[in-house]
Coordinates of C-alpha atoms in Angstrom, one line a residue:
M1015 CA -12.0 5.8 -99.6
K1016 CA -11.8 6.3 -95.8
S1017 CA -9.5 4.1 -93.8
K1018 CA -10.9 1.6 -91.3
E1019 CA -9.4 3.7 -88.4
S1020 CA -11.1 7.0 -89.6
Q1021 CA -14.4 5.2 -89.9
T1022 CA -14.2 4.0 -86.2
V1023 CA -16.5 6.0 -84.0
I1024 CA -15.5 6.7 -80.4
D1025 CA -18.1 5.1 -78.2
P1026 CA -18.2 6.7 -74.7
T1027 CA -19.7 3.4 -73.3
T1028 CA -16.8 1.4 -74.5
E1029 CA -14.3 4.0 -73.3
E1030 CA -15.8 4.0 -69.8
K1031 CA -15.9 0.2 -69.9
I1032 CA -12.2 0.1 -70.5
R1033 CA -11.5 2.6 -67.7
I1034 CA -13.5 0.6 -65.2
A1035 CA -11.7 -2.6 -66.3
A1036 CA -8.3 -1.0 -66.1
R1037 CA -9.0 0.4 -62.7
K1038 CA -9.9 -3.1 -61.5
V1039 CA -6.9 -4.8 -63.1
F1040 CA -4.4 -2.2 -61.9
T1041 CA -5.8 -2.4 -58.4
Q1042 CA -5.7 -6.2 -58.3
K1043 CA -2.3 -6.8 -60.0
G1044 CA -0.4 -3.5 -59.9
Y1045 CA 1.0 -1.7 -62.9
G1046 CA 3.9 -4.0 -63.4
A1047 CA 2.0 -7.3 -63.5
A1048 CA -1.1 -5.9 -65.3
R1049 CA -1.1 -6.8 -69.0
T1050 CA -3.0 -5.1 -71.8
R1051 CA -4.6 -8.5 -72.5
D1052 CA -5.9 -8.7 -69.0
I1053 CA -7.6 -5.3 -69.3
A1054 CA -9.1 -6.1 -72.7
Q1055 CA -10.4 -9.4 -71.4
E1056 CA -11.9 -7.7 -68.3
A1057 CA -13.6 -5.1 -70.6
G1058 CA -14.8 -7.8 -73.0
I1059 CA -13.1 -6.3 -76.0
N1060 CA -10.0 -7.1 -78.1
I1061 CA -6.6 -5.6 -77.7
A1062 CA -6.7 -3.7 -81.0
L1063 CA -9.8 -1.8 -79.8
L1064 CA -8.2 -1.1 -76.4
N1065 CA -5.1 0.3 -78.2
Y1066 CA -7.3 2.4 -80.5
Y1067 CA -8.9 4.1 -77.5
F1068 CA -5.9 4.5 -75.2
R1069 CA -2.8 3.7 -77.4
S1070 CA -0.9 1.9 -74.6
K1071 CA -1.0 0.5 -71.1
E1072 CA 1.2 3.4 -69.9
K1073 CA -1.2 6.0 -71.2
L1074 CA -4.2 4.2 -69.7
F1075 CA -2.5 3.9 -66.4
E1076 CA -1.6 7.6 -66.4
I1077 CA -5.3 8.5 -67.1
I1078 CA -6.6 6.2 -64.4
M1079 CA -4.2 7.4 -61.8
L1080 CA -4.8 11.1 -62.6
E1081 CA -8.5 10.6 -62.5
S1082 CA -8.2 8.9 -59.1
M1083 CA -6.1 11.7 -57.7
Q1084 CA -8.4 14.4 -59.0
G1085 CA -11.4 12.5 -57.6
F1086 CA -9.8 12.2 -54.2
I1087 CA -8.8 15.9 -54.1
H1088 CA -12.4 16.8 -55.1
S1089 CA -13.8 14.5 -52.3
I1090 CA -11.6 16.0 -49.6
S1091 CA -12.5 19.6 -50.6
G1092 CA -15.7 19.1 -48.6
V1093 CA -13.7 18.0 -45.6
L1094 CA -11.3 20.9 -45.8
N1095 CA -14.1 23.4 -46.0
D1096 CA -16.4 22.0 -43.4
E1097 CA -16.9 24.9 -40.9
Q1098 CA -18.6 22.5 -38.4
T1099 CA -15.5 20.4 -37.7
S1100 CA -12.4 21.3 -35.7
L1101 CA -8.8 21.2 -37.0
Q1102 CA -8.3 18.0 -35.1
E1103 CA -11.4 16.4 -36.6
K1104 CA -10.4 17.4 -40.1
I1105 CA -7.0 15.7 -39.6
Q1106 CA -8.7 12.5 -38.4
I1107 CA -11.0 12.4 -41.5
L1108 CA -8.3 13.3 -43.9
V1109 CA -5.9 10.6 -42.6
S1110 CA -8.7 8.0 -42.6
N1111 CA -9.8 8.9 -46.2
Y1112 CA -6.3 9.0 -47.5
I1113 CA -5.3 5.7 -46.1
D1114 CA -8.5 4.1 -47.4
M1115 CA -7.7 5.4 -50.9
L1116 CA -4.1 4.2 -50.9
T1117 CA -5.1 0.8 -49.6
I1118 CA -7.3 0.4 -52.6
Q1119 CA -4.8 2.1 -55.0
P1120 CA -1.3 1.5 -53.7
N1121 CA 0.2 2.5 -57.1
L1122 CA -0.9 6.0 -56.7
P1123 CA 2.0 7.5 -54.7
L1124 CA 4.6 6.1 -57.1
F1125 CA 2.6 7.5 -60.1
V1126 CA 2.5 10.9 -58.5
L1127 CA 6.2 10.8 -57.7
S1128 CA 7.0 9.8 -61.2
E1129 CA 4.9 12.6 -62.7
L1130 CA 6.4 15.1 -60.3
R1131 CA 9.9 14.2 -61.6
S1132 CA 9.0 14.2 -65.3
N1133 CA 6.1 16.7 -65.6
P1134 CA 5.9 18.6 -62.3
Q1135 CA 4.2 21.8 -63.6
E1136 CA 1.7 19.8 -65.7
L1137 CA 0.7 17.7 -62.7
I1138 CA 0.5 20.7 -60.4
L1139 CA -1.8 22.5 -62.9
K1140 CA -4.0 19.5 -63.4
L1141 CA -4.5 18.8 -59.7
N1142 CA -4.7 22.5 -58.6
F1143 CA -4.2 21.4 -55.0
K1144 CA -2.5 24.6 -53.9
E1145 CA -5.6 26.7 -54.5
K1146 CA -7.9 24.1 -52.9
L1147 CA -5.6 24.0 -49.8
I1148 CA -4.6 27.6 -49.3
H1149 CA -8.2 28.9 -49.7
S1150 CA -9.7 26.2 -47.5
H1151 CA -11.3 26.6 -44.1
F1152 CA -8.7 24.0 -42.9
F1153 CA -5.9 26.4 -43.7
V1154 CA -7.7 29.3 -42.0
Q1155 CA -8.1 27.2 -38.9
L1156 CA -4.4 26.1 -39.0
Q1157 CA -3.2 29.7 -39.3
Q1158 CA -5.6 30.9 -36.6
A1159 CA -4.4 28.1 -34.2
I1160 CA -0.8 29.3 -34.8
Q1161 CA -1.7 33.0 -34.2
E1162 CA -3.6 32.1 -31.0
G1163 CA -0.6 30.1 -29.7
K1164 CA -2.5 26.8 -29.7
I1165 CA 0.2 25.5 -32.1
P1166 CA 3.9 26.6 -32.0
P1167 CA 4.7 29.3 -34.6
I1168 CA 6.1 27.1 -37.3
H1169 CA 5.6 27.3 -41.1
P1170 CA 2.3 25.6 -42.0
L1171 CA 4.1 23.5 -44.6
H1172 CA 5.7 21.5 -41.7
F1173 CA 2.2 20.5 -40.7
I1174 CA 1.3 19.4 -44.2
M1175 CA 4.6 17.6 -44.7
N1176 CA 4.2 15.6 -41.5
I1177 CA 0.7 14.5 -42.3
M1178 CA 1.6 13.5 -45.9
G1179 CA 4.8 11.9 -45.0
M1180 CA 3.4 9.6 -42.3
I1181 CA 0.5 8.6 -44.6
I1182 CA 2.3 8.1 -47.9
F1183 CA 5.7 6.6 -47.0
P1184 CA 4.5 3.2 -45.7
F1185 CA 2.8 2.6 -49.0
I1186 CA 5.9 3.7 -51.0
G1187 CA 8.1 1.6 -48.8
S1188 CA 5.7 -1.3 -48.4
P1189 CA 8.0 -3.9 -50.1
I1190 CA 10.8 -3.1 -47.6
L1191 CA 8.5 -3.0 -44.6
K1192 CA 6.8 -6.2 -45.6
N1193 CA 10.2 -7.9 -45.9
I1194 CA 11.5 -6.5 -42.6
G1195 CA 8.4 -7.5 -40.7
D1196 CA 7.6 -10.7 -42.6
L1197 CA 4.2 -9.2 -43.3
E1198 CA 1.5 -10.6 -45.6
E1199 CA -0.7 -8.1 -47.4
K1200 CA -3.6 -8.6 -44.9
T1201 CA -1.3 -7.9 -41.9
F1202 CA 0.2 -4.8 -43.7
N1203 CA -3.3 -3.4 -44.4
E1204 CA -4.2 -4.0 -40.7
L1205 CA -1.2 -1.9 -39.7
M1206 CA -2.4 0.8 -42.1
Q1207 CA -5.8 0.8 -40.5
Q1208 CA -4.2 1.2 -37.1
R1209 CA -2.4 4.3 -38.4
K1210 CA -5.8 6.0 -38.8
I1211 CA -5.8 6.4 -35.1
L1212 CA -2.1 6.7 -34.5
I1213 CA -1.2 9.5 -37.0
P1214 CA -3.6 12.1 -35.7
K1215 CA -2.3 11.5 -32.2
W1216 CA 1.3 11.8 -33.4
I1217 CA 0.5 15.0 -35.2
E1218 CA -1.1 16.6 -32.1
A1219 CA 1.9 15.5 -30.0
M1220 CA 4.4 16.9 -32.5
M1221 CA 2.6 20.2 -32.8
N1222 CA 2.0 20.4 -29.1
V1223 CA -1.7 21.2 -29.6
K1224 CA -3.1 23.1 -26.6

């Protein structure tokens, strides 16, 4: 006689319903405050069924965050390879899109950092960001600008580190920044929106773009 578990059929609709619910709950409450019960209630199922599909809150969070990161990288591939936009225009679009994503999913940077510490090679392989960046039109434009003397002859990674650092750090350090500035969530998000304009200007100034 087959066990109850072996008779349970994986339903793609239920699985997707759980993913959508988890994404909503994690976004609203953050990983720490989100409970398995909250996700199950949002999905309209019981906790036992949620655990059958995803085993734990940790596993579900990992899947949702990885999907979000893969989706974002896929979405910016079009920006990186747009031959109609300049290097400066690409930076403006990338900064704007990245800030929008992190405003919606502020847990993502900490998830990526955690995975880079525990499973660096696995995350790198899953995201495949190196290939998407190195072979992009963005990278060609960057190298060309350096060769033509429009940007000082520095390693291209300095360029990438500056962009990523100025975007990501405020979200990672948000508890400290909110405390120092006595900022509510709304005010903090307004500051992040202002950085869409400020960061591209700072990047151009630092790189002495001609």
